Coordinates of C-alpha atoms in Angstrom, one line a residue:
X79 CA 26.5 -20.0 11.3
X80 CA 28.2 -19.0 8.6
X81 CA 32.1 -19.0 8.0
X82 CA 34.3 -16.6 9.7
X83 CA 35.8 -15.8 6.0
X84 CA 32.3 -15.1 3.9
X85 CA 30.7 -12.0 3.8
X86 CA 26.7 -12.6 3.2
X87 CA 25.4 -9.3 0.6
X88 CA 22.6 -7.4 2.1
X89 CA 20.8 -5.3 0.0
X90 CA 18.6 -2.3 1.5
X91 CA 15.8 -0.8 -0.3
X92 CA 14.8 1.8 1.4
X93 CA 12.2 4.5 0.6
X94 CA 12.0 8.4 2.0
X95 CA 10.8 7.3 5.3
X96 CA 12.9 4.2 6.0
X97 CA 16.1 5.5 4.5
X98 CA 19.0 3.1 4.0
X99 CA 20.8 5.1 6.1
X100 CA 18.7 4.7 9.0
X101 CA 18.7 0.8 8.1
X102 CA 22.5 0.3 7.8
X103 CA 23.3 2.4 11.0
X104 CA 21.1 -0.4 12.9
X105 CA 22.8 -2.9 11.1
X106 CA 26.2 -2.3 11.4
X107 CA 25.9 -1.3 15.3
X108 CA 24.1 -5.4 15.6
X109 CA 26.3 -7.2 13.2
X110 CA 29.4 -5.2 12.8
X111 CA 31.4 -5.5 9.7
X112 CA 30.3 -9.3 8.8
X113 CA 28.1 -8.0 6.0
X114 CA 28.3 -6.9 2.4
X115 CA 25.6 -3.9 2.0
X116 CA 24.5 -2.2 -0.7
X117 CA 21.7 0.6 -0.7
X118 CA 18.8 1.8 -2.7
X119 CA 16.3 4.1 -2.4
X120 CA 12.7 4.1 -3.7
X121 CA 10.8 7.3 -3.8
X122 CA 7.8 7.1 -1.1
X123 CA 5.9 8.8 0.2
X124 CA 6.6 11.9 -2.7
X125 CA 5.1 9.4 -5.5
X126 CA 2.0 7.1 -4.0
X127 CA 2.7 3.3 -3.6
X128 CA 1.1 0.7 -6.2
X129 CA -1.1 -2.2 -5.9
X130 CA -0.9 -5.9 -6.8
X131 CA -4.1 -5.9 -8.8
X132 CA -3.6 -3.1 -11.0
X133 CA -0.1 -4.2 -12.5
X134 CA 0.0 -7.8 -14.4
X135 CA 2.2 -10.3 -13.2
X136 CA 1.7 -8.0 -9.8
X137 CA -1.3 -10.2 -8.4
X138 CA -2.1 -10.7 -4.9
X139 CA 0.2 -7.8 -3.3
X140 CA -0.8 -4.7 -1.9
X141 CA 1.2 -1.6 -1.4
X142 CA 4.4 -1.7 -2.7
X143 CA 6.5 0.9 -4.5
X144 CA 9.4 0.1 -7.3
X145 CA 9.6 -1.4 -10.7
X146 CA 10.2 -4.8 -10.8
X147 CA 12.9 -5.3 -13.1
X148 CA 15.1 -2.4 -11.1
X149 CA 14.2 -3.8 -7.6
X150 CA 15.4 -7.5 -9.4
X151 CA 18.7 -5.6 -10.9
X152 CA 19.6 -4.2 -7.4
X153 CA 19.0 -7.5 -5.5
X154 CA 21.3 -9.5 -7.9
X155 CA 23.1 -11.9 -6.4
X156 CA 22.3 -10.9 -2.8
X157 CA 21.5 -13.0 -0.2
X158 CA 19.5 -11.1 2.5
X159 CA 17.1 -8.2 1.4
X160 CA 15.9 -5.2 4.1
X161 CA 12.6 -3.1 3.1
X162 CA 9.5 -1.9 3.7
X163 CA 7.9 -1.5 0.3
X164 CA 9.8 -3.1 -2.4
X165 CA 8.0 -5.5 -4.4
X166 CA 8.3 -10.0 -4.5
X167 CA 6.1 -11.1 -6.9
X168 CA 6.4 -15.0 -8.1
X169 CA 8.5 -14.4 -11.0
X170 CA 10.8 -11.6 -9.3
X171 CA 11.4 -14.2 -6.6
X172 CA 12.5 -16.8 -9.4
X173 CA 14.8 -14.2 -11.0
X174 CA 16.8 -13.6 -7.7
X175 CA 17.9 -17.4 -6.9
X176 CA 20.9 -16.3 -4.1
X177 CA 18.0 -14.4 -1.8
X178 CA 17.5 -16.3 1.3
X179 CA 15.9 -13.6 3.6
X180 CA 13.8 -10.6 3.1
X181 CA 12.9 -8.9 5.6
X182 CA 9.8 -6.7 5.7
X183 CA 10.5 -3.7 8.2
X184 CA 6.5 -3.1 8.1
X185 CA 3.5 -4.8 10.1
X186 CA 2.5 -7.3 7.5
X187 CA 4.3 -8.6 4.3
X188 CA 1.4 -7.5 2.0
X189 CA 4.2 -6.7 -1.0
X190 CA 5.5 -10.8 -0.9
X191 CA 4.1 -13.4 -2.7
X192 CA 4.2 -15.4 0.7
X193 CA 3.5 -18.8 -1.6
X194 CA 6.6 -18.1 -3.5
X195 CA 8.7 -17.4 -1.2
X196 CA 7.6 -20.6 0.9
X197 CA 8.2 -22.4 -2.0
X198 CA 11.6 -21.3 -2.6
X199 CA 12.3 -21.4 0.8
X200 CA 12.9 -18.1 1.2
X201 CA 12.6 -17.0 5.0
X202 CA 10.6 -13.2 5.5
X203 CA 10.4 -11.6 8.5
X204 CA 8.3 -8.6 9.5
X205 CA 8.3 -5.9 12.6
X206 CA 5.1 -6.2 14.0
X207 CA 3.9 -3.3 15.9
X208 CA 6.6 -0.9 14.8
X209 CA 4.3 2.1 14.8
X210 CA 1.8 0.9 17.3
X211 CA 2.3 3.7 19.7
X212 CA 2.3 7.1 17.1
X213 CA -0.9 5.4 15.5
X214 CA -2.4 5.1 19.1
X215 CA -1.3 8.4 19.8
X216 CA -2.5 9.5 16.2
X217 CA -6.4 8.1 17.2
X218 CA -6.2 10.1 20.1
X219 CA -5.6 12.9 18.5
X220 CA -8.6 12.6 15.8
X221 CA -11.2 11.4 18.8
X222 CA -10.2 14.6 20.3
X223 CA -10.5 17.1 17.1
X224 CA -13.6 14.9 16.3
X225 CA -15.6 14.9 19.5
X226 CA -14.8 18.7 20.2
X227 CA -14.9 20.3 16.7
X228 CA -11.2 21.3 16.3
X229 CA -11.6 21.0 13.1
X230 CA -14.5 22.6 12.6
X231 CA -13.0 25.7 14.2
X232 CA -10.1 25.5 11.8
X233 CA -11.6 25.0 8.3
X234 CA -14.1 28.0 9.3
X235 CA -11.1 30.2 10.5
X236 CA -8.9 29.4 7.3
X237 CA -11.9 30.7 5.5
X238 CA -12.3 33.8 7.3
X239 CA -15.4 33.0 9.5
X240 CA -15.4 32.8 13.2
X241 CA -17.0 30.0 14.4
X242 CA -18.3 31.3 17.6
X243 CA -21.6 29.8 17.4
X244 CA -19.5 26.1 18.5
X245 CA -19.3 27.9 22.1
X246 CA -23.2 26.8 21.8
X247 CA -24.5 23.9 24.3
X248 CA -26.4 22.4 21.2
X249 CA -23.3 22.6 19.4
X250 CA -20.4 21.8 22.1
X251 CA -18.9 18.5 22.3
X252 CA -18.8 16.1 25.6
X253 CA -15.2 15.1 27.2
X254 CA -13.4 12.5 27.0
X255 CA -14.6 11.9 30.8
X256 CA -17.7 11.4 30.2
X257 CA -17.8 9.1 27.1
X258 CA -18.0 5.7 26.3
X259 CA -15.5 4.9 23.3
X260 CA -15.6 1.4 21.7
X261 CA -12.7 0.0 20.2
X262 CA -12.3 -3.2 17.5
X263 CA -9.3 -4.6 17.7
X264 CA -7.2 -5.4 20.3
X265 CA -3.8 -5.9 18.9
X266 CA -0.7 -4.0 19.4
X267 CA -2.5 -0.4 18.4
X268 CA -5.9 -1.7 20.0
X269 CA -4.1 -2.1 23.4
X270 CA -2.2 0.9 23.0
X271 CA -4.9 3.2 22.5
X272 CA -7.0 1.6 25.5
X273 CA -3.9 2.7 27.5
X274 CA -4.3 6.2 26.6
X275 CA -7.9 6.1 27.1
X276 CA -8.0 5.2 30.2
X277 CA -5.5 8.2 31.7
X278 CA -8.5 10.4 30.2
X279 CA -11.0 8.1 32.3
X280 CA -12.8 6.9 29.2
X281 CA -15.3 3.7 29.6
X282 CA -13.8 1.4 27.1
X283 CA -15.6 -1.6 25.2
X284 CA -13.7 -4.0 23.6
X285 CA -14.6 -6.4 20.5
X286 CA -12.0 -9.0 19.6
X287 CA -13.2 -12.5 19.2
X288 CA -9.7 -13.6 19.9
X289 CA -7.9 -12.4 22.5
X290 CA -9.0 -12.5 26.1
X291 CA -8.5 -8.6 28.3
X292 CA -5.8 -8.4 31.1
X293 CA -6.1 -8.7 34.7
X294 CA -5.7 -4.9 34.8
X295 CA -7.9 -3.7 32.0
X296 CA -10.5 -6.2 34.3
X297 CA -9.4 -3.4 37.2
X298 CA -10.0 -0.3 35.2
X299 CA -13.5 -1.4 34.0
X300 CA -12.5 -2.3 30.4
X301 CA -15.3 -4.3 29.2
X302 CA -15.3 -7.4 26.7
X303 CA -18.5 -7.8 24.6
X304 CA -19.9 -8.5 21.3
X305 CA -19.5 -6.2 17.9
X306 CA -23.3 -5.4 18.3
X307 CA -23.3 -4.9 21.9
X308 CA -19.9 -2.3 21.3
X309 CA -22.0 -0.5 19.0
X310 CA -24.9 0.2 20.3
X311 CA -23.4 1.7 23.4
X312 CA -20.6 3.2 22.3
X313 CA -20.1 7.4 22.1
X314 CA -17.2 6.7 19.5
X315 CA -16.3 3.8 17.9
X316 CA -12.2 3.5 16.7
X317 CA -10.9 0.7 14.4
X318 CA -8.2 -1.2 14.8
X319 CA -8.4 -4.5 13.4
X320 CA -6.9 -5.6 10.8
X321 CA -7.9 -6.7 7.0
X322 CA -9.1 -10.3 6.6
X323 CA -11.4 -12.1 4.1
X324 CA -13.4 -11.9 7.6
X325 CA -13.5 -7.9 7.9
X326 CA -13.1 -6.6 4.4
X327 CA -16.5 -4.4 4.5
X328 CA -17.5 -5.9 7.5
X329 CA -18.3 -2.6 8.6
X330 CA -21.0 -0.9 6.6
X331 CA -25.1 -0.2 6.7
X332 CA -26.3 -2.3 9.3
X333 CA -23.6 -1.4 11.6
X334 CA -23.4 2.3 11.2
X335 CA -27.5 2.4 11.8
X336 CA -26.8 0.5 14.9
X337 CA -24.7 3.2 16.0
X338 CA -26.1 5.5 18.2
X339 CA -27.3 8.5 17.1
X340 CA -24.9 11.4 17.1
X341 CA -21.7 9.2 17.4
X342 CA -18.6 9.6 15.9
X343 CA -16.5 7.2 14.3
X344 CA -12.5 6.5 13.6
X345 CA -11.0 4.5 11.6
X346 CA -6.8 4.8 11.5
X347 CA -6.1 0.9 10.7
X348 CA -7.4 0.1 6.9
X349 CA -9.9 1.4 4.5
X350 CA -11.1 -2.1 2.5
X351 CA -12.9 -2.8 6.3
X352 CA -15.5 0.1 5.6
X353 CA -18.2 0.5 3.1
X354 CA -17.5 4.4 2.9
X355 CA -20.6 4.9 0.8
X356 CA -22.4 4.0 4.1
X357 CA -20.2 6.1 6.3
X358 CA -21.3 9.0 3.8
X359 CA -24.9 8.6 4.4
X360 CA -24.7 8.2 7.7
X361 CA -23.1 11.8 8.1
X362 CA -24.7 13.3 5.7
X363 CA -28.4 12.3 7.6
X364 CA -27.2 13.3 10.6
X365 CA -27.1 10.1 12.3
X366 CA -23.4 10.1 12.8
X367 CA -22.1 13.1 14.1
X368 CA -19.0 12.8 12.4
X369 CA -16.0 10.6 11.7
X370 CA -12.1 11.2 11.7
X371 CA -10.6 9.1 8.8
X372 CA -6.5 8.3 8.4
X373 CA -7.3 5.3 5.7
X374 CA -9.4 5.1 2.7
X375 CA -10.9 2.4 0.3
X376 CA -8.3 4.2 -2.7
X377 CA -5.2 5.5 -2.0
X378 CA -4.7 8.4 -3.0
X379 CA -8.2 9.3 -1.5
X380 CA -9.9 10.4 -5.2
X381 CA -10.9 14.2 -5.8
X382 CA -14.5 12.9 -6.4
X383 CA -15.1 11.1 -2.6
X384 CA -18.0 12.5 -1.5
X385 CA -16.0 12.3 2.1
X386 CA -13.5 15.0 1.5
X387 CA -16.7 17.8 1.3
X388 CA -18.6 17.0 4.4
X389 CA -18.3 19.5 7.2
X390 CA -18.2 16.8 9.9
X391 CA -15.4 14.6 9.0
X392 CA -11.4 15.1 9.6
X393 CA -9.3 13.7 6.8
X394 CA -5.8 12.7 7.4
X395 CA -3.5 11.2 4.1
X396 CA -2.5 7.6 5.5
X397 CA 0.2 8.9 8.0
X398 CA -0.5 7.8 11.3
X399 CA 2.5 6.2 11.2
X400 CA 4.8 8.7 10.6
X401 CA 7.0 9.5 14.0
X402 CA 10.8 9.4 14.4
X403 CA 10.3 6.3 16.9
X404 CA 8.3 4.5 14.0
X405 CA 11.9 4.6 12.1
X406 CA 14.2 3.4 14.5
X407 CA 11.8 0.7 16.0
X408 CA 11.4 -0.5 12.6
X409 CA 15.2 -0.1 11.8
X410 CA 16.0 -1.9 15.1
X411 CA 13.2 -4.8 14.5
X412 CA 14.8 -5.3 11.7
X413 CA 18.8 -5.4 12.4
X414 CA 17.5 -8.1 15.1
X415 CA 16.7 -10.0 12.3
X416 CA 19.9 -9.5 10.3
X417 CA 22.1 -10.4 13.1
X418 CA 20.0 -13.6 14.3
X419 CA 20.3 -14.9 10.5
X420 CA 24.0 -14.4 10.5
X421 CA 24.7 -16.0 13.6
X422 CA 22.3 -18.5 13.1
X423 CA 19.8 -18.1 15.7
X424 CA 16.1 -18.3 14.0
X425 CA 13.5 -15.4 13.0
X426 CA 12.1 -13.8 15.6
X427 CA 9.0 -12.5 13.7
X428 CA 9.0 -15.3 11.2
X429 CA 5.1 -14.6 8.3
X430 CA 3.7 -17.2 7.0
X431 CA 5.6 -20.3 8.3
X432 CA 5.0 -22.9 6.2
X433 CA 3.1 -26.0 7.5

């Protein structure tokens, strides 16, 4: 435990979604006045994120924002940093010698060189599941938008066309109560998606080799199957896995070909798991009835992306996690990790602990 007369310096590097004030309010509520707190704000989402592979000295980092020199200057001699997006490369960590704890208020430390943090004995914690509820609800919205042709009708009306033909029997979509939905990945988001789907009366299939179904799932008729079985039996396939060497690009031509003709594909997870060229072909050929995409292989999505011009696609700019509840959950999770640190308790959600 820290001595009572010592006030550890904490720097909050927020942004225009997870604001410094939201973090500070949650931290002060849990910790009182025992910290010397300074704040700074990044410009995301008004300015896009950067990627480590594109910047010298930032190799290996993903989805971060901020100038390295400016961030090192902000942190100075701080012992604790709370952030969502600020990068921490190996060279940056070497220049912040007093740093002991990095609180990353997101699902994974993709903006941090974890090997460098371990080498320097800097503890890194995160906030798993902070936006799971928001993403799950958004997923249901995309499923309905695409299966019931909401996007087609909206686009046509914006162009001055009345698509009364969407009421035709050969174009009308199914209700969720009569379809099978395949959920790939059964973590924080996938489990919430399944919980919501149950209320609609869907038949639900799960493909995830690392989990077991609960008693409630078994009672409700949820089936755990192989990926091949899920692709072949589902009317809607929704992706909720994490990007790993195993899953990178694992939904490609063969997988889209294995899906039912007329099926719909949903991705509110991450773009690198999907071969979007193969998806485009499957949509243009009519093998897939539609798709709804929240994430892309490159973000922002390039203007020449063919998917932007297909009628049978619903597209959103990576906003599924943008809810007020996400802000509060992230701030509360960060504040709890800070409280545990200053009171000498162990971290609740350590990232990549040293072997």
